[in-house]
Amino acid sequence: MAKRVLLRSAVTAVVSLSLAVGPASWVASADAGTFSETTIPATMRATPGYGSVVSVGPSGFLHTAITTSGPSGLEWTGADGSTRKLEGTQSSDPVELYGAASDVVALPPSGGTGQVLLRNMVTDETTTVTVPAGQVYSRTIGSTVVTQGRAGADVKGTGFHLLSNENGTTVDRRVTGLPEGASVIVNGRAGVHGFLSLLKVPGEDVGQYAWIDLRTAEATSLPYGTVYGNSVVTAVHLVTPQAGGVRIYEQGRFDTPVREVQVSLNDAKVLGVVGDSLIVARYDSSLGQKVQGASIWKVVAVPFDGSGERTLLARAVADRVAVRPDGGVQLVGGQSAEDYGYQDITAGADGVPYAVRVLRIPQVPMRLQRLTLDHGTVRTLEYGDGATFAYDRLLTETAPGYGERGRIGSPPVPYNKCSVGYGLCPELYPTGDGRTVYRGAVSVDGGWQPKLFVVGKGETFPGTPVETGLQDSFYDSPDQMIIVGASKNLVLVEGTPAGGSRELRVVDIDSGKVVHTEPDQVGAIWGTTLWSSAPGGKVTAKDARTGASLTSFTVNTGCSSMVDLQAVGRWLYWKCNFSNAPEAAGVYDLQSRKNIPLPSTAQAYLGDGVVAVWGGQGLGVYGLRTGTAVQRWATDAAGLVALDPRNGDLAYSTLDQAVHVLHTGRPEAALVSPYRNVTARVETDVTPLSWRGEWWLSEPTASWRLEIRHKATGRVVATRSGGPAEYSIATTWDGRDTTGGLLPNGSYTWTLTAQPADGQGAALVQSGTVRLTGGTAVWRDHVGGSALPDGAGDLLTMNSSGWLTFHQGDGAGRFSGSVSASGWSTSVRAVPFGDLNRDRCNDVLVRLSTGALRLYKPVCGAPLKPATSYTTLATSGWNQYDVLTSPGDLTKDGRPDLIARNASTGAVYLYKGTAGGTLAARVKLYDNWKTYKKVVGAGDLNGDGIGDLVAQDTANNLYRYYGKGNGTFAARVRIATGWGITYNAVVGVGDITGDGKGDMVMRDTAGNLYRQTGTGKGTFASRVKIATGWQGYKGLF
């Protein structure tokens, strides 16, 4: 099923639609537009064109033809620099197949038997050598043709023959001295007068090396330890690595080395002996990965006198080196790309080796494999120098319009060499927040297992694999996983779970979890909206995380099956098949609810208000905002294509491997945040910080500011700010104010304001709420919905079975949820008191039937149990009081205080809370308050931070007493008459409505519970019934 979706960051405009759009024909208007174009030239490889040396003679050398893409036959370049092609040759060159160490080039017979044509490339003279029956061609060295006996011939095993042309006749010299019954395993490289061969000798467990001398036609078996698989044949020497260095033998004299050289060969290769030095290639990881044929070796000369190494070539291909008859070597390399080519390494009269370029290999560009454009960053996968790497280049406003090209790693093996010659490179999908996802692979049990990979913002390839829960195969298979699209941290994939049917999955790459699944269908994702299709041209939008339906409509009633969907902001591209008609395609504008026809034969790339179509007519860009597809630009030279959906800029490559960026010049869309991830709660002093907000951006921002306010008061308590941000804004909050001080628990609001970097359009403004816990205790707040206190006042009750229960204020004027503990005597009187011991958890005073008074200190959110930690404040004497209530802080010292009334005298006393967690000696405030039926601590009624009282007299008038902050009260003010005649319980519960003002609850004799919301001005709104059936509680505190 064809699905190609280019998706980035923007808000999806979701509307409620129920209309069908009929088919319409494709008609394009023409408009030249006001486009500008930036051309990013191709980057040249460090190793320009392909080249490999075959053989070297005194007057020239044989090599592969110089091409940009790979080998293409052989050429001879003479000492005068002239080059000519050799017909009948192939670039595949087994060792010395076409000759070695001379100006003679051999053209071997097909099949190995027949005539060998020997051409002197200097004189152009030719001679022939006939390979006799029973022999097969092996190689040519100088003018000597080397053959091997076929099995069953009149020679023992597969021995060697040396053939030459003497006066027009082929002379055959059989090589003697081979071990009895030996057969050839493999032939090694040749020098000027002989070559190395590895033999299989009957009765021996290991191979036996032998030197075949062309002058004497004799074979010399080499002692074990003289030569190994990594030994090197030079023009006249044999070099064998050993621990700490090498041994150098003269060819034909292998009993004793002529020289031993101490040299480190870690990550190194011996190339030869030239003059007074050993020539060594050392791997340089800065030049690339260690792969066959790559120019990743630095060539150095190691003098025999022990002096320091000298660099001859900064980089070279060390996998193919040919010997020169004069003792030098030739290979491909150079000091730089400009100096690159075939290099001779020879020695001067003083024996010092030097390198000289004998044929330049022109520079060729890196080959573009993949191209993306997102948020003004061009990202490519490029093959060259034996490997594929990823590169980024930032577009700029100043000339030349682009910044430096930076390498950002490589895809994982086996894609680290992906190109036309190594299989296709994986498609790259920008997420819109600086990340890229693609289908890579990991090694599993010796094979390759494809995985979804994520390359984070500022990170390098290959990135991190993420599980999708889908089956996948590295080779073509119906079970292959497909990336459909990506938007911020959500990636839409299609595949088959084990034992299941093919389906769509939305993967959150932040959490690594699959957040939603859908039956297999053509889909697209944008922001947090998942678009999917159904037969009949129906398109449905859902919440990508929850699957909740958002909208649906029909784009074309004749559509039998959808082929492609793409979504960008308010635009939805669709393409579908018909049962009895050609394909149709278009862009649906969610804002105008209109369909814009497009050519159906093209591949489409959707942006915000623009679409690029690429097909038989080339690549064209069309504007959409007029309600008609208006062609504004076209080219027939495009290769790879990418569109930046944020601003409609288009990138495409050309045959010369340049990248062209077309700036459409359309108005920038408004700065929006299509998706945000903001935690709902912050707990003070938690490590790591528990509150984090991140807002993804549709375009870069110049600066931003976050304000956090106390919800009830609107007071700014904390701010965060920052400068330019390209993909997202992220910040944290520790739950403290701007000075680092503690804040009260409860609800806070945050507001983010961000200015667009281009100065166009309005600022981004987003807001939300956050619940603070772990701060200072709010009056009457003991428990909360998340176990910890939540900033809302709570009501404490006692039932007839001895259960004390905290009823949680829900912030909306009611109670929801409770925390209880049993085991209490029903005769106790509880007084929610505030945080006296400064542990950020409110305490409770409890008077026992004995008259003792205790301060219970439950941990935050915990029930009040008889076993809860407590301090005994008095062992007796407190039964004299018929009123015990706490209005809050009456003395402005930050500690709760207590009001008590003597039952017999009516005298009212103040007990101040102390720093030691006790109560100070009482202070009389009033002589006789017997006229009051109820005296209630009401908390702060006017917002001055000081506790207040309300009192109901026997005539049912309700009075307010403002605390003055010095432990006394101002004169009373009547705030209601005829109030509370049926009330048998009145409690100041603090703020249960979330507005920061103290409220009051009352129970009448019928068990109805009412709320009167505090106005913040010392009065209360009319009562609201909030519960019934509360007559079962013995006490409300």
mmCIF file of N, CA and C in Angstrom, residues 126-179:
data_model
loop_
_atom_site.group_PDB
_atom_site.id
_atom_site.type_symbol
_atom_site.label_atom_id
_atom_site.label_comp_id
_atom_site.label_asym_id
_atom_site.label_seq_id
_atom_site.Cartn_x
_atom_site.Cartn_y
_atom_site.Cartn_z
ATOM 1 N N THR A 126 54.052 -6.745 -30.267
ATOM 2 C CA THR A 126 53.286 -7.810 -29.644
ATOM 3 C C THR A 126 53.925 -9.152 -29.942
ATOM 4 N N THR A 127 53.852 -10.032 -29.018
ATOM 5 C CA THR A 127 54.244 -11.430 -29.195
ATOM 6 C C THR A 127 53.149 -12.275 -28.573
ATOM 7 N N THR A 128 53.164 -13.561 -28.899
ATOM 8 C CA THR A 128 52.169 -14.468 -28.335
ATOM 9 C C THR A 128 52.847 -15.645 -27.678
ATOM 10 N N VAL A 129 52.202 -16.142 -26.674
ATOM 11 C CA VAL A 129 52.628 -17.350 -25.974
ATOM 12 C C VAL A 129 51.423 -18.273 -25.937
ATOM 13 N N THR A 130 51.626 -19.522 -26.281
ATOM 14 C CA THR A 130 50.524 -20.480 -26.328
ATOM 15 C C THR A 130 50.532 -21.319 -25.053
ATOM 16 N N VAL A 131 49.402 -21.364 -24.399
ATOM 17 C CA VAL A 131 49.256 -22.192 -23.199
ATOM 18 C C VAL A 131 48.940 -23.608 -23.656
ATOM 19 N N PRO A 132 49.829 -24.549 -23.377
ATOM 20 C CA PRO A 132 49.613 -25.924 -23.850
ATOM 21 C C PRO A 132 48.406 -26.573 -23.192
ATOM 22 N N ALA A 133 47.946 -27.610 -23.834
ATOM 23 C CA ALA A 133 46.858 -28.394 -23.250
ATOM 24 C C ALA A 133 47.314 -28.979 -21.922
ATOM 25 N N GLY A 134 46.422 -29.058 -20.985
ATOM 26 C CA GLY A 134 46.757 -29.574 -19.658
ATOM 27 C C GLY A 134 47.257 -28.516 -18.711
ATOM 28 N N GLN A 135 47.406 -27.276 -19.222
ATOM 29 C CA GLN A 135 47.812 -26.174 -18.369
ATOM 30 C C GLN A 135 46.735 -25.075 -18.404
ATOM 31 N N VAL A 136 46.782 -24.206 -17.446
ATOM 32 C CA VAL A 136 45.832 -23.102 -17.392
ATOM 33 C C VAL A 136 46.573 -21.834 -17.004
ATOM 34 N N TYR A 137 46.194 -20.740 -17.664
ATOM 35 C CA TYR A 137 46.865 -19.454 -17.423
ATOM 36 C C TYR A 137 46.694 -19.008 -15.974
ATOM 37 N N SER A 138 47.785 -18.508 -15.363
ATOM 38 C CA SER A 138 47.732 -17.998 -13.985
ATOM 39 C C SER A 138 48.040 -16.509 -13.939
ATOM 40 N N ARG A 139 49.173 -16.096 -14.523
ATOM 41 C CA ARG A 139 49.615 -14.702 -14.459
ATOM 42 C C ARG A 139 50.762 -14.470 -15.412
ATOM 43 N N THR A 140 51.127 -13.174 -15.546
ATOM 44 C CA THR A 140 52.300 -12.796 -16.328
ATOM 45 C C THR A 140 53.168 -11.865 -15.504
ATOM 46 N N ILE A 141 54.480 -12.156 -15.473
ATOM 47 C CA ILE A 141 55.443 -11.321 -14.757
ATOM 48 C C ILE A 141 56.545 -10.973 -15.748
ATOM 49 N N GLY A 142 56.668 -9.671 -16.028
ATOM 50 C CA GLY A 142 57.584 -9.272 -17.087
ATOM 51 C C GLY A 142 57.068 -9.832 -18.396
ATOM 52 N N SER A 143 57.922 -10.648 -19.111
ATOM 53 C CA SER A 143 57.486 -11.304 -20.349
ATOM 54 C C SER A 143 57.300 -12.798 -20.145
ATOM 55 N N THR A 144 57.253 -13.227 -18.883
ATOM 56 C CA THR A 144 57.098 -14.643 -18.565
ATOM 57 C C THR A 144 55.657 -14.928 -18.179
ATOM 58 N N VAL A 145 55.074 -15.920 -18.861
ATOM 59 C CA VAL A 145 53.700 -16.342 -18.565
ATOM 60 C C VAL A 145 53.768 -17.517 -17.606
ATOM 61 N N VAL A 146 53.037 -17.422 -16.501
ATOM 62 C CA VAL A 146 53.010 -18.471 -15.490
ATOM 63 C C VAL A 146 51.709 -19.245 -15.655
ATOM 64 N N THR A 147 51.840 -20.598 -15.744
ATOM 65 C CA THR A 147 50.657 -21.452 -15.820
ATOM 66 C C THR A 147 50.714 -22.488 -14.719
ATOM 67 N N GLN A 148 49.590 -23.126 -14.503
ATOM 68 C CA GLN A 148 49.507 -24.224 -13.554
ATOM 69 C C GLN A 148 48.964 -25.440 -14.279
ATOM 70 N N GLY A 149 49.451 -26.597 -13.836
ATOM 71 C CA GLY A 149 48.957 -27.830 -14.422
ATOM 72 C C GLY A 149 47.549 -28.136 -13.967
ATOM 73 N N ARG A 150 46.743 -28.655 -14.895
ATOM 74 C CA ARG A 150 45.391 -29.063 -14.545
ATOM 75 C C ARG A 150 45.436 -30.430 -13.864
ATOM 76 N N ALA A 151 44.487 -30.717 -13.054
ATOM 77 C CA ALA A 151 44.398 -32.047 -12.452
ATOM 78 C C ALA A 151 44.225 -33.079 -13.566
ATOM 79 N N GLY A 152 44.973 -34.191 -13.508
ATOM 80 C CA GLY A 152 44.875 -35.223 -14.532
ATOM 81 C C GLY A 152 45.864 -35.056 -15.651
ATOM 82 N N ALA A 153 46.633 -33.965 -15.663
ATOM 83 C CA ALA A 153 47.622 -33.760 -16.709
ATOM 84 C C ALA A 153 48.854 -34.630 -16.424
ATOM 85 N N ASP A 154 49.877 -34.521 -17.317
ATOM 86 C CA ASP A 154 51.058 -35.372 -17.144
ATOM 87 C C ASP A 154 52.055 -34.772 -16.176
ATOM 88 N N VAL A 155 51.564 -33.853 -15.328
ATOM 89 C CA VAL A 155 52.431 -33.296 -14.298
ATOM 90 C C VAL A 155 51.899 -33.742 -12.960
ATOM 91 N N LYS A 156 52.778 -33.738 -11.974
ATOM 92 C CA LYS A 156 52.337 -34.134 -10.655
ATOM 93 C C LYS A 156 51.475 -33.047 -10.043
ATOM 94 N N GLY A 157 50.287 -33.374 -9.630
ATOM 95 C CA GLY A 157 49.406 -32.413 -8.982
ATOM 96 C C GLY A 157 49.137 -31.234 -9.893
ATOM 97 N N THR A 158 49.352 -30.003 -9.375
ATOM 98 C CA THR A 158 49.108 -28.777 -10.138
ATOM 99 C C THR A 158 50.349 -27.911 -10.081
ATOM 100 N N GLY A 159 51.431 -28.377 -10.553
ATOM 101 C CA GLY A 159 52.687 -27.664 -10.536
ATOM 102 C C GLY A 159 52.683 -26.482 -11.474
ATOM 103 N N PHE A 160 53.778 -25.706 -11.468
ATOM 104 C CA PHE A 160 53.900 -24.479 -12.257
ATOM 105 C C PHE A 160 54.739 -24.705 -13.507
ATOM 106 N N HIS A 161 54.384 -23.901 -14.560
ATOM 107 C CA HIS A 161 55.170 -23.843 -15.786
ATOM 108 C C HIS A 161 55.444 -22.395 -16.104
ATOM 109 N N LEU A 162 56.640 -22.119 -16.619
ATOM 110 C CA LEU A 162 57.031 -20.775 -17.019
ATOM 111 C C LEU A 162 57.173 -20.764 -18.530
ATOM 112 N N LEU A 163 56.318 -19.966 -19.200
ATOM 113 C CA LEU A 163 56.290 -19.942 -20.656
ATOM 114 C C LEU A 163 56.835 -18.620 -21.164
ATOM 115 N N SER A 164 57.587 -18.691 -22.264
ATOM 116 C CA SER A 164 58.115 -17.477 -22.887
ATOM 117 C C SER A 164 58.185 -17.676 -24.400
ATOM 118 N N ASN A 165 58.240 -16.568 -25.115
ATOM 119 C CA ASN A 165 58.356 -16.603 -26.573
ATOM 120 C C ASN A 165 59.814 -16.399 -26.949
ATOM 121 N N GLU A 166 60.354 -17.396 -27.572
ATOM 122 C CA GLU A 166 61.747 -17.307 -28.034
ATOM 123 C C GLU A 166 61.756 -17.585 -29.523
ATOM 124 N N ASN A 167 62.020 -16.537 -30.272
ATOM 125 C CA ASN A 167 62.084 -16.633 -31.727
ATOM 126 C C ASN A 167 60.792 -17.174 -32.317
ATOM 127 N N GLY A 168 59.687 -16.700 -31.734
ATOM 128 C CA GLY A 168 58.392 -17.061 -32.266
ATOM 129 C C GLY A 168 57.844 -18.373 -31.784
ATOM 130 N N THR A 169 58.583 -19.042 -30.902
ATOM 131 C CA THR A 169 58.146 -20.341 -30.392
ATOM 132 C C THR A 169 57.944 -20.252 -28.876
ATOM 133 N N THR A 170 56.889 -20.931 -28.395
ATOM 134 C CA THR A 170 56.632 -20.960 -26.961
ATOM 135 C C THR A 170 57.547 -21.972 -26.298
ATOM 136 N N VAL A 171 58.312 -21.493 -25.339
ATOM 137 C CA VAL A 171 59.224 -22.354 -24.577
ATOM 138 C C VAL A 171 58.596 -22.600 -23.216
ATOM 139 N N ASP A 172 58.527 -23.855 -22.815
ATOM 140 C CA ASP A 172 57.865 -24.258 -21.566
ATOM 141 C C ASP A 172 58.920 -24.776 -20.597
ATOM 142 N N ARG A 173 59.091 -24.072 -19.487
ATOM 143 C CA ARG A 173 59.998 -24.524 -18.429
ATOM 144 C C ARG A 173 59.162 -24.937 -17.211
ATOM 145 N N ARG A 174 59.274 -26.193 -16.863
ATOM 146 C CA ARG A 174 58.549 -26.688 -15.707
ATOM 147 C C ARG A 174 59.314 -26.341 -14.431
ATOM 148 N N VAL A 175 58.604 -25.833 -13.421
ATOM 149 C CA VAL A 175 59.224 -25.461 -12.140
ATOM 150 C C VAL A 175 59.509 -26.719 -11.354
ATOM 151 N N THR A 176 60.746 -26.834 -10.925
ATOM 152 C CA THR A 176 61.168 -27.988 -10.131
ATOM 153 C C THR A 176 61.303 -27.577 -8.672
ATOM 154 N N GLY A 177 61.441 -28.594 -7.811
ATOM 155 C CA GLY A 177 61.680 -28.345 -6.390
ATOM 156 C C GLY A 177 60.435 -28.244 -5.540
ATOM 157 N N LEU A 178 59.250 -28.437 -6.159
ATOM 158 C CA LEU A 178 58.015 -28.414 -5.368
ATOM 159 C C LEU A 178 57.913 -29.682 -4.542
ATOM 160 N N PRO A 179 57.395 -29.611 -3.329
ATOM 161 C CA PRO A 179 57.213 -30.817 -2.525
ATOM 162 C C PRO A 179 56.361 -31.849 -3.266
#
